[in-house]
CSV table of C-alpha atoms in Angstrom, one decimal:
chain,number,residue,atom,x,y,z
A,1,UNK,CA,180.2,157.8,89.6
A,2,UNK,CA,182.4,156.0,86.7
A,3,UNK,CA,180.6,154.4,84.1
A,4,UNK,CA,181.9,151.9,81.6
A,5,UNK,CA,183.0,152.8,78.3
A,6,UNK,CA,179.5,153.0,75.6
A,7,UNK,CA,181.8,152.1,72.7
A,8,UNK,CA,184.1,148.6,72.5
A,9,UNK,CA,188.4,149.6,71.9
A,10,UNK,CA,190.5,152.7,73.3
A,11,UNK,CA,189.3,154.7,76.2
A,12,UNK,CA,189.4,158.3,73.0
A,13,UNK,CA,190.3,161.8,74.8
A,14,UNK,CA,188.4,165.7,74.0
A,15,UNK,CA,190.4,168.2,72.6
A,16,UNK,CA,191.6,169.4,76.3
A,17,UNK,CA,193.2,166.4,77.4
A,18,UNK,CA,196.9,168.0,77.5
A,19,UNK,CA,195.2,170.9,79.3
A,20,UNK,CA,193.8,168.5,81.9
A,21,UNK,CA,197.4,166.9,82.5
A,22,UNK,CA,199.2,170.0,82.5
A,23,UNK,CA,196.2,171.9,85.5
A,24,UNK,CA,197.8,168.6,87.3
A,25,UNK,CA,193.3,167.1,86.5
A,26,UNK,CA,192.9,163.5,88.2
A,27,UNK,CA,192.8,161.1,84.7
A,28,UNK,CA,189.7,158.7,85.3
A,29,UNK,CA,187.7,156.6,82.8
A,30,UNK,CA,184.3,157.8,81.8
A,31,UNK,CA,182.4,156.9,79.4
A,32,UNK,CA,184.9,155.7,77.1
A,33,UNK,CA,186.6,158.6,77.5
A,34,UNK,CA,189.9,159.8,79.8
A,35,UNK,CA,188.0,162.9,82.0
A,36,UNK,CA,189.6,164.8,84.7
A,37,UNK,CA,187.8,163.8,88.0
A,38,UNK,CA,189.4,166.4,90.0
A,39,UNK,CA,192.4,168.8,89.6
A,40,UNK,CA,194.6,169.9,92.4
A,41,UNK,CA,191.8,171.8,94.4
A,42,UNK,CA,189.7,168.3,95.3
A,43,UNK,CA,185.7,167.7,95.0
A,44,UNK,CA,184.6,170.0,97.4
A,45,UNK,CA,186.8,173.5,97.0
A,46,UNK,CA,185.9,173.5,93.0
A,47,UNK,CA,182.2,172.8,94.0
A,48,UNK,CA,182.6,175.8,96.4
A,49,UNK,CA,184.6,177.5,93.5
A,50,UNK,CA,181.9,177.2,90.7
A,51,UNK,CA,178.7,178.4,93.2
A,52,UNK,CA,181.0,181.7,93.8
A,53,UNK,CA,183.1,182.3,91.0
A,54,UNK,CA,183.1,180.7,88.3
A,55,UNK,CA,184.2,176.9,86.9
A,56,UNK,CA,184.8,175.9,83.4
A,57,UNK,CA,184.4,172.2,82.8
A,58,UNK,CA,185.5,169.9,79.8
A,59,UNK,CA,181.9,168.5,78.5
A,60,UNK,CA,183.7,167.4,74.7
A,61,UNK,CA,182.9,164.0,75.7
A,62,UNK,CA,179.4,164.3,74.9
A,63,UNK,CA,177.3,163.9,71.7
A,64,UNK,CA,177.1,166.9,69.4
A,65,UNK,CA,174.2,166.2,66.6
A,66,UNK,CA,173.2,168.1,64.1
A,67,UNK,CA,169.9,167.1,62.2
A,68,UNK,CA,169.3,168.0,59.0
A,69,UNK,CA,166.2,167.9,56.1
A,70,UNK,CA,162.9,168.3,55.5
A,71,UNK,CA,161.4,168.3,58.5
A,72,UNK,CA,163.8,167.4,61.3
A,73,UNK,CA,161.2,168.9,64.1
A,74,UNK,CA,158.7,166.7,62.7
A,75,UNK,CA,161.1,163.8,62.5
A,76,UNK,CA,162.7,164.1,66.3
A,77,UNK,CA,158.8,164.7,67.3
A,78,UNK,CA,158.4,160.6,66.8
A,79,UNK,CA,160.7,160.0,69.4
A,80,UNK,CA,160.8,162.4,72.0
A,81,UNK,CA,158.1,163.8,73.9
A,82,UNK,CA,159.7,167.7,74.1
A,83,UNK,CA,157.2,169.9,72.4
A,84,UNK,CA,159.3,170.8,69.4
A,85,UNK,CA,157.5,172.5,67.1
A,86,UNK,CA,156.8,175.1,70.1
A,87,UNK,CA,160.3,175.4,70.2
A,88,UNK,CA,161.2,179.4,68.7
A,89,UNK,CA,164.3,179.1,66.8
A,90,UNK,CA,167.0,179.2,68.5
A,91,UNK,CA,166.6,178.5,71.5
A,92,UNK,CA,166.8,175.4,73.5
A,93,UNK,CA,163.8,172.4,75.1
A,94,UNK,CA,165.6,169.5,77.7
A,95,UNK,CA,164.0,166.3,77.1
A,96,UNK,CA,164.0,162.3,76.5
A,97,UNK,CA,164.5,159.8,74.1
A,98,UNK,CA,161.5,157.1,74.9
A,99,UNK,CA,160.7,153.7,73.6
A,100,UNK,CA,157.2,152.2,73.8
A,101,UNK,CA,157.2,151.4,77.9
A,102,UNK,CA,158.1,155.1,78.7
A,103,UNK,CA,161.0,153.8,79.5
A,104,UNK,CA,163.9,157.0,78.8
A,105,UNK,CA,167.1,155.4,76.4
A,106,UNK,CA,168.2,158.9,77.3
A,107,UNK,CA,168.4,162.2,78.1
A,108,UNK,CA,169.5,165.2,75.9
A,109,UNK,CA,168.9,168.5,74.8
A,110,UNK,CA,167.8,170.4,71.5
A,111,UNK,CA,168.0,173.8,70.1
A,112,UNK,CA,166.4,175.0,66.7
A,113,UNK,CA,169.0,176.9,64.7
A,114,UNK,CA,167.0,178.1,61.6
A,115,UNK,CA,166.0,175.1,59.5
A,116,UNK,CA,168.2,172.3,60.8
A,117,UNK,CA,167.9,170.2,65.1
A,118,UNK,CA,171.2,170.9,67.1
A,119,UNK,CA,171.1,168.2,69.7
A,120,UNK,CA,173.4,167.2,72.5
A,121,UNK,CA,173.3,163.7,74.3
A,122,UNK,CA,175.2,161.7,77.1
A,123,UNK,CA,178.5,160.4,75.9
A,124,UNK,CA,177.5,156.8,77.1
A,125,UNK,CA,174.6,157.2,75.3
A,126,UNK,CA,176.0,158.8,72.2
A,127,UNK,CA,176.6,155.3,69.4
A,128,UNK,CA,173.4,154.0,70.8
A,129,UNK,CA,172.0,157.8,70.0
A,130,UNK,CA,173.1,158.0,66.9
A,131,UNK,CA,171.3,154.3,65.0
A,132,UNK,CA,168.3,154.5,68.0
A,133,UNK,CA,167.5,158.4,65.9
A,134,UNK,CA,169.0,157.9,62.7
A,135,UNK,CA,167.0,154.0,62.2
A,136,UNK,CA,164.3,156.1,63.2
A,137,UNK,CA,164.3,159.0,60.8
A,138,UNK,CA,162.1,159.5,57.9
A,139,UNK,CA,163.7,159.4,54.1
A,140,UNK,CA,164.5,163.5,53.5
A,141,UNK,CA,166.9,163.3,56.7
A,142,UNK,CA,170.1,163.0,57.5
A,143,UNK,CA,171.7,163.0,60.8
A,144,UNK,CA,175.5,164.4,62.0
A,145,UNK,CA,177.5,163.5,64.2
A,146,UNK,CA,179.6,166.8,65.3
A,147,UNK,CA,182.6,164.8,66.3
A,148,UNK,CA,185.0,167.6,65.3
A,149,UNK,CA,183.4,170.3,68.2
A,150,UNK,CA,184.5,170.2,71.5
A,151,UNK,CA,181.8,171.5,74.0
A,152,UNK,CA,183.4,173.1,77.6
A,153,UNK,CA,181.0,174.6,80.6
A,154,UNK,CA,181.1,177.7,82.1
A,155,UNK,CA,179.2,178.3,85.0
A,156,UNK,CA,178.7,179.9,88.4
A,157,UNK,CA,177.4,183.7,89.4
A,158,UNK,CA,180.5,185.6,87.4
A,159,UNK,CA,180.1,183.3,84.8
A,160,UNK,CA,178.6,186.3,82.5
A,161,UNK,CA,180.5,189.3,83.3
A,162,UNK,CA,183.6,186.9,82.3
A,163,UNK,CA,181.6,185.8,78.9
A,164,UNK,CA,180.4,189.4,78.2
A,165,UNK,CA,183.9,190.9,78.5
A,166,UNK,CA,185.7,188.0,76.9
A,167,UNK,CA,182.8,188.2,73.6
A,168,UNK,CA,179.7,190.8,73.0
A,169,UNK,CA,178.3,192.2,75.8
A,170,UNK,CA,174.7,190.8,75.3
A,171,UNK,CA,175.8,188.0,76.3
A,172,UNK,CA,175.3,188.4,79.1
A,173,UNK,CA,171.9,189.7,78.5
A,174,UNK,CA,170.0,185.9,77.0
A,175,UNK,CA,168.2,184.3,79.0
A,176,UNK,CA,168.4,180.5,80.2
A,177,UNK,CA,167.9,178.0,76.8
A,178,UNK,CA,168.2,180.1,74.4
A,179,UNK,CA,171.2,179.9,72.1
A,180,UNK,CA,173.8,182.6,69.8
A,181,UNK,CA,176.7,182.3,67.6
A,182,UNK,CA,179.5,185.1,69.1
A,183,UNK,CA,183.8,185.2,68.7
A,184,UNK,CA,185.7,185.0,72.1
A,185,UNK,CA,188.9,186.4,71.2
A,186,UNK,CA,188.8,185.5,68.1
A,187,UNK,CA,187.7,182.0,68.1
A,188,UNK,CA,183.5,181.1,66.6
A,189,UNK,CA,181.5,179.8,69.3
A,190,UNK,CA,178.1,178.5,69.4
A,191,UNK,CA,176.7,179.2,72.8
A,192,UNK,CA,173.8,178.5,74.9
A,193,UNK,CA,172.8,180.0,78.0
A,194,UNK,CA,172.3,176.7,80.0
A,195,UNK,CA,173.8,174.0,82.4
A,196,UNK,CA,174.1,170.5,84.9
A,197,UNK,CA,174.7,173.1,88.1
A,198,UNK,CA,171.7,175.2,88.6
A,199,UNK,CA,173.9,177.9,89.0
A,200,UNK,CA,173.9,180.5,85.7
A,201,UNK,CA,176.1,179.7,83.1
A,202,UNK,CA,177.3,179.2,78.8
A,203,UNK,CA,177.9,175.6,77.1
A,204,UNK,CA,180.2,176.9,74.7
A,205,UNK,CA,181.1,174.7,71.3
A,206,UNK,CA,183.8,175.3,68.9
A,207,UNK,CA,186.5,173.4,66.7
A,208,UNK,CA,187.9,170.9,68.4
A,209,UNK,CA,191.4,172.4,66.7
A,210,UNK,CA,190.5,176.0,68.6
A,211,UNK,CA,189.7,174.6,71.8
A,212,UNK,CA,192.4,174.7,74.4
A,213,UNK,CA,192.9,178.2,72.6
A,214,UNK,CA,189.5,179.1,74.5
A,215,UNK,CA,189.8,177.2,77.2
A,216,UNK,CA,192.8,179.0,78.1
A,217,UNK,CA,191.8,182.1,77.5
A,218,UNK,CA,188.8,181.1,80.0
A,219,UNK,CA,191.0,180.2,82.6
A,220,UNK,CA,192.9,183.6,82.5
A,221,UNK,CA,189.8,185.5,84.0
A,222,UNK,CA,190.4,185.4,87.9
A,223,UNK,CA,187.3,184.4,89.0
A,224,UNK,CA,187.6,181.0,86.2
A,225,UNK,CA,188.8,177.4,88.2
A,226,UNK,CA,189.1,174.7,86.0
A,227,UNK,CA,186.0,171.7,87.3
A,228,UNK,CA,186.3,167.7,87.0
A,229,UNK,CA,183.4,165.8,86.3
A,230,UNK,CA,183.3,164.8,90.3
A,231,UNK,CA,181.8,168.5,91.0
A,232,UNK,CA,179.7,168.6,88.4
A,233,UNK,CA,177.7,165.3,89.9
A,234,UNK,CA,177.9,166.9,94.1
A,235,UNK,CA,176.3,170.2,91.4
A,236,UNK,CA,174.3,168.6,89.2
A,237,UNK,CA,172.6,166.0,92.3
A,238,UNK,CA,172.1,169.4,94.5
A,239,UNK,CA,170.4,171.2,91.1
A,240,UNK,CA,168.2,168.5,91.9
A,241,UNK,CA,169.2,167.4,88.1
A,242,UNK,CA,168.6,163.5,86.9
A,243,UNK,CA,172.0,161.6,85.9
A,244,UNK,CA,170.7,159.2,83.2
A,245,UNK,CA,172.0,155.5,84.1
A,246,UNK,CA,171.5,156.1,87.4
A,247,UNK,CA,168.0,157.9,88.1
A,248,UNK,CA,166.7,157.3,84.6
A,249,UNK,CA,167.0,154.9,82.8
A,250,UNK,CA,165.2,151.9,80.6
A,251,UNK,CA,163.3,151.1,83.0
A,252,UNK,CA,161.8,154.6,84.7
A,253,UNK,CA,160.1,156.4,83.1
A,254,UNK,CA,159.2,160.0,82.4
A,255,UNK,CA,156.5,161.1,84.9
A,256,UNK,CA,157.5,159.0,87.7
A,257,UNK,CA,161.3,160.4,87.2
A,258,UNK,CA,159.3,163.7,88.1
A,259,UNK,CA,160.4,164.9,84.3
A,260,UNK,CA,156.7,165.9,83.0
A,261,UNK,CA,157.5,169.2,82.9
A,262,UNK,CA,159.5,169.0,79.9
A,263,UNK,CA,156.4,167.1,78.6
A,264,UNK,CA,154.1,170.1,77.3
A,265,UNK,CA,150.3,170.2,76.9
A,266,UNK,CA,150.5,169.3,72.7
A,267,UNK,CA,152.6,166.8,73.2
A,268,UNK,CA,150.5,165.3,76.2
A,269,UNK,CA,146.9,165.5,74.7
A,270,UNK,CA,148.3,164.0,71.2
A,271,UNK,CA,151.1,161.5,71.7
A,272,UNK,CA,153.0,160.7,69.0
A,273,UNK,CA,156.1,159.2,71.0
A,274,UNK,CA,157.1,156.5,72.4
A,275,UNK,CA,155.3,155.3,75.4
A,276,UNK,CA,152.5,158.0,74.9
A,277,UNK,CA,149.9,155.7,76.3
A,278,UNK,CA,151.2,155.3,79.5
A,279,UNK,CA,152.6,158.9,79.9
A,280,UNK,CA,148.8,159.3,79.5
A,281,UNK,CA,147.8,156.3,81.1
A,282,UNK,CA,150.3,157.9,84.6
A,283,UNK,CA,148.9,161.5,84.1
A,284,UNK,CA,145.0,160.2,84.3
A,285,UNK,CA,146.4,157.6,86.7
A,286,UNK,CA,149.6,158.4,89.2
A,287,UNK,CA,152.2,156.2,89.8
A,288,UNK,CA,153.2,154.2,92.0
A,289,UNK,CA,157.1,155.4,92.4
A,290,UNK,CA,158.3,158.8,92.1
A,291,UNK,CA,162.2,160.5,92.1
A,292,UNK,CA,162.0,162.4,95.2
A,293,UNK,CA,165.2,164.0,96.4
A,294,UNK,CA,166.7,162.8,99.8
A,295,UNK,CA,168.0,164.3,102.9
A,296,UNK,CA,169.9,162.0,105.8
A,297,UNK,CA,170.0,163.3,109.1
A,298,UNK,CA,173.7,163.8,110.6
A,299,UNK,CA,176.4,163.6,108.2
A,300,UNK,CA,176.3,160.2,106.8
A,301,UNK,CA,176.4,159.9,102.8
A,302,UNK,CA,173.8,157.8,101.6
A,303,UNK,CA,174.7,156.3,98.7
A,304,UNK,CA,173.0,155.5,95.2
A,305,UNK,CA,171.3,151.9,96.0
A,306,UNK,CA,170.8,152.5,99.4
A,307,UNK,CA,167.3,150.9,99.8
A,308,UNK,CA,164.7,153.4,101.6
A,309,UNK,CA,162.1,151.8,103.9
A,310,UNK,CA,159.4,152.8,105.3
A,311,UNK,CA,159.0,153.4,109.4
A,312,UNK,CA,157.5,150.1,109.7
A,313,UNK,CA,160.8,148.3,107.6
A,314,UNK,CA,158.9,147.6,103.9
A,315,UNK,CA,161.1,148.3,102.0
A,316,UNK,CA,159.9,151.7,99.8
A,317,UNK,CA,162.7,152.0,97.4
A,318,UNK,CA,166.1,153.7,96.5
A,319,UNK,CA,168.8,155.5,97.0
A,320,UNK,CA,169.8,156.7,92.7
A,321,UNK,CA,172.1,159.1,93.4
A,322,UNK,CA,172.7,160.7,96.6
A,323,UNK,CA,176.4,161.8,98.5
A,324,UNK,CA,178.4,165.5,100.1
A,325,UNK,CA,176.2,168.6,98.7
A,326,UNK,CA,179.2,171.4,99.8
A,327,UNK,CA,176.5,173.6,99.2
A,328,UNK,CA,174.3,171.9,101.3
A,329,UNK,CA,176.9,170.9,104.1
A,330,UNK,CA,176.1,167.4,105.0
A,331,UNK,CA,174.6,164.3,102.8
A,332,UNK,CA,171.9,165.1,99.2
A,333,UNK,CA,170.7,162.4,97.5
A,334,UNK,CA,167.4,161.0,95.3
A,335,UNK,CA,165.9,158.5,95.0
A,336,UNK,CA,162.9,156.4,94.3
A,337,UNK,CA,159.7,155.5,96.2
A,338,UNK,CA,156.4,154.5,96.6
A,339,UNK,CA,153.8,157.2,96.1
A,340,UNK,CA,151.9,157.0,98.2
A,341,UNK,CA,156.0,158.3,100.7
A,342,UNK,CA,156.5,160.8,98.1
A,343,UNK,CA,155.3,163.3,100.5
A,344,UNK,CA,158.6,165.8,101.4
A,345,UNK,CA,158.5,166.0,104.7
A,346,UNK,CA,158.3,161.8,105.0
A,347,UNK,CA,159.9,160.2,107.6
A,348,UNK,CA,162.0,157.1,105.6
A,349,UNK,CA,164.8,154.2,106.3
A,350,UNK,CA,167.6,154.4,104.6
A,351,UNK,CA,170.1,151.1,104.7
A,352,UNK,CA,173.9,151.7,104.8
A,353,UNK,CA,175.9,148.9,105.7
A,354,UNK,CA,173.1,147.5,107.3
A,355,UNK,CA,172.4,150.2,109.3
A,356,UNK,CA,169.0,152.1,109.2
A,357,UNK,CA,170.0,156.0,109.2
A,358,UNK,CA,166.4,158.0,109.4
A,359,UNK,CA,166.0,160.8,106.4
A,360,UNK,CA,162.9,163.0,105.1
A,361,UNK,CA,161.9,163.0,102.2
A,362,UNK,CA,162.5,166.6,101.1
A,363,UNK,CA,162.0,168.8,98.0
A,364,UNK,CA,164.3,169.5,95.4
A,365,UNK,CA,166.6,171.5,94.3
A,366,UNK,CA,168.7,170.7,97.6
A,367,UNK,CA,170.0,174.6,96.7
A,368,UNK,CA,167.6,177.2,94.9
A,369,UNK,CA,168.1,177.4,91.0
A,370,UNK,CA,170.2,180.8,89.6
A,371,UNK,CA,169.5,180.7,86.1
A,372,UNK,CA,168.9,184.8,84.1
A,373,UNK,CA,165.3,184.3,82.8
A,374,UNK,CA,166.1,187.8,80.5
B,1,UNK,CA,210.0,158.6,119.5
B,2,UNK,CA,206.7,156.3,119.7
B,3,UNK,CA,207.4,153.1,116.5
B,4,UNK,CA,205.1,153.7,114.3
B,5,UNK,CA,204.2,151.0,111.1
B,6,UNK,CA,202.2,150.9,108.3
B,7,UNK,CA,200.2,148.3,106.5
B,8,UNK,CA,199.1,147.7,103.2
B,9,UNK,CA,195.7,148.8,103.5
B,10,UNK,CA,197.3,153.1,104.0
B,11,UNK,CA,197.0,152.2,108.0
B,12,UNK,CA,199.4,153.9,110.2
B,13,UNK,CA,199.4,152.8,114.2
B,14,UNK,CA,201.7,154.4,116.2
B,15,UNK,CA,203.0,151.9,119.2
B,16,UNK,CA,203.1,153.3,122.8
B,17,UNK,CA,203.5,150.6,125.6
B,18,UNK,CA,200.2,148.1,124.5
B,19,UNK,CA,198.4,150.7,123.2
B,20,UNK,CA,198.2,151.5,119.2
B,21,UNK,CA,197.1,155.2,117.8
B,22,UNK,CA,195.2,154.2,113.8
B,23,UNK,CA,194.9,156.5,111.6
B,24,UNK,CA,195.3,156.7,108.1
B,25,UNK,CA,198.0,157.6,105.7
B,26,UNK,CA,198.8,161.1,104.1
B,27,UNK,CA,198.8,159.2,101.2
B,28,UNK,CA,195.5,157.6,102.0
B,29,UNK,CA,193.6,161.0,102.4
B,30,UNK,CA,195.2,162.0,99.4
B,31,UNK,CA,194.3,159.3,97.3
B,32,UNK,CA,190.2,159.7,98.9
B,33,UNK,CA,190.6,163.2,98.3
B,34,UNK,CA,188.2,165.8,100.9
B,35,UNK,CA,186.3,163.3,103.7
B,36,UNK,CA,183.4,164.4,105.4
B,37,UNK,CA,182.1,161.6,107.1
B,38,UNK,CA,183.9,159.0,109.5
B,39,UNK,CA,182.5,155.7,110.6
B,40,UNK,CA,184.5,154.6,113.9
B,41,UNK,CA,184.5,150.9,115.8
B,42,UNK,CA,182.6,150.7,119.0
B,43,UNK,CA,184.7,151.2,122.4
B,44,UNK,CA,185.6,148.0,123.9
B,45,UNK,CA,185.2,146.1,120.6
B,46,UNK,CA,187.6,143.4,120.5
B,47,UNK,CA,189.0,142.9,116.6
B,48,UNK,CA,190.9,140.6,114.8
B,49,UNK,CA,194.4,141.9,113.0
B,50,UNK,CA,192.3,142.8,109.6
B,51,UNK,CA,188.9,143.2,110.6
B,52,UNK,CA,187.3,146.0,109.5
B,53,UNK,CA,187.2,149.2,111.9
B,54,UNK,CA,185.3,151.7,110.1
B,55,UNK,CA,184.6,153.6,107.1
B,56,UNK,CA,185.7,156.7,105.8
B,57,UNK,CA,184.2,158.6,103.8
B,58,UNK,CA,184.5,161.6,101.4
B,59,UNK,CA,183.0,163.2,98.4
B,60,UNK,CA,183.7,160.5,96.2
B,61,UNK,CA,183.5,157.5,97.7
B,62,UNK,CA,183.1,155.3,101.1
B,63,UNK,CA,186.3,153.0,101.6
B,64,UNK,CA,186.9,151.0,104.7
B,65,UNK,CA,189.5,151.2,107.6
B,66,UNK,CA,190.8,147.7,108.5
B,67,UNK,CA,192.8,147.2,112.1
B,68,UNK,CA,196.5,146.8,112.2
B,69,UNK,CA,196.3,144.5,114.9
B,70,UNK,CA,194.2,142.7,117.1
B,71,UNK,CA,193.2,144.0,120.0
B,72,UNK,CA,190.3,145.8,122.5
B,73,UNK,CA,189.1,149.3,120.9
B,74,UNK,CA,189.7,151.6,123.6
B,75,UNK,CA,188.8,155.0,122.5
B,76,UNK,CA,187.8,157.2,119.3
B,77,UNK,CA,188.9,160.0,117.6
B,78,UNK,CA,185.8,161.9,118.3
B,79,UNK,CA,186.9,165.0,117.0
B,80,UNK,CA,186.3,164.0,114.1
B,81,UNK,CA,182.7,163.9,114.0
B,82,UNK,CA,182.2,168.0,113.4
B,83,UNK,CA,186.0,168.1,111.9
B,84,UNK,CA,186.6,165.3,109.0
B,85,UNK,CA,189.0,167.6,107.1
B,86,UNK,CA,190.6,166.9,110.2
B,87,UNK,CA,192.2,164.5,108.5
B,88,UNK,CA,193.4,166.2,105.1
B,89,UNK,CA,195.4,168.2,106.9
B,90,UNK,CA,196.0,165.9,109.4
B,91,UNK,CA,196.6,162.4,108.6
B,92,UNK,CA,199.6,161.1,110.5
B,93,UNK,CA,198.0,163.5,113.4
B,94,UNK,CA,195.7,164.9,114.8
B,95,UNK,CA,193.6,163.1,111.9
B,96,UNK,CA,194.0,159.5,113.6
B,97,UNK,CA,190.5,157.1,113.7
B,98,UNK,CA,191.1,154.7,117.4
B,99,UNK,CA,192.8,153.2,119.5
B,100,UNK,CA,193.3,149.8,120.9
B,101,UNK,CA,194.7,147.9,122.9
B,102,UNK,CA,197.4,145.3,121.6
B,103,UNK,CA,196.7,141.7,122.1
B,104,UNK,CA,200.3,140.2,120.9
B,105,UNK,CA,202.6,142.9,119.9
B,106,UNK,CA,204.5,139.7,117.5
B,107,UNK,CA,201.8,140.9,115.1
B,108,UNK,CA,203.5,144.8,114.9
B,109,UNK,CA,206.6,142.4,113.0
B,110,UNK,CA,205.2,141.9,109.7
B,111,UNK,CA,203.8,145.1,109.1
B,112,UNK,CA,205.8,148.5,107.2
B,113,UNK,CA,208.3,150.4,108.8
B,114,UNK,CA,208.1,154.0,107.2
B,115,UNK,CA,210.7,153.8,104.9
B,116,UNK,CA,209.4,150.5,103.2
B,117,UNK,CA,206.2,152.0,103.7
B,118,UNK,CA,207.4,154.8,101.0
B,119,UNK,CA,208.8,152.8,98.7
B,120,UNK,CA,205.2,150.9,99.2
B,121,UNK,CA,203.9,153.7,98.2
B,122,UNK,CA,206.2,155.2,95.2
């Protein structure tokens, strides 16, 4: 899961670096940042703790951007297929930065906050995204990187109780993909009901200078344990969520990736985003390959790059993410297969170390999503 | 007390007569993290020192296991199939991987004793 640094030069640290060290985090280089892959609890128990109680994640390496100007909504719609005009104030949508051939430059969250948009982009793509968006902005718009902000995620069934204890009681009632501002233990925060685990939970942005005190306060609540990037990856994999650079990239389109749900009806009809012609054609004519869940039979984990074959041994695709799913209690994976083999239940063969292992095309998510819809 | 030797690849081998019991060290399991699957060598397989003798899969990644000596595999620890996490709790005991009939006892001389291994990982 380690990815090469997006930016040249020295490895960077988040505002919570000292806390990670103090908590015994095992630090690795990830997307140009020194990040905890796990704490002493270990990936497996951290994963299960998040699904059973609540986990706190440092995601400050991700890019927090602000788009302001005359009409930021129209400006961003020329770069993403998501329906941003249709986004109510104080709500968030998942979308992608696309290019003319339909490929994906990055996936991101877009929030409408009054007259401005807030964007959260992947750490490894941050610098490229900023350059790309700025290059495409009409006059009268500015994109700012909110580099002095930290971002933490609190995820799991106990997250709502924990956060509404520390802040306003209304935090428990806000629906999935909405945002608000609140004070948590005296720290002013921007809070979203969102996450990357399939669980209910929040993502919380605050000033970098306040981040450690806030993280300590949240960690002092009984249900909460610190969770590293290792469990973040297995949690999102079980939840069927894409990891940029693995499950989606420049060579995959939103339609092939099964992300058509994130492209609103108006955008499908009107287009007006890079790759709209390709997306429209793929909706009409179908795609030649699709992202699907892959559930290996047996216990052997099938990992990224493993080849997938049909029962006659013909190559039909490859795994893009795979490993052990602690909540599933066995191996889980996702990958691309030819469209004729994309139906759930299709038996496929996955090649691991030169041997074929039977697997099934499976519905995702592998675990029930538990988002709070209000 | 049986003689135990260690490799630079973090395997241990306990020698009883001409049979070696092989596993990975406690240090190795700690580095690998939660172990979820082990691929064993086939019983009867003839392996040379340094050959791959299986794979250990943790939540994080797959790592190869090598045989510290030349010989014939006589037994794999089948109890690990359903309880691979035994390697995390008992790496240098009941978490052993396989037994091998050692062809050339002199190969053991090139391996580290416990004191040398402790220094190696320090």
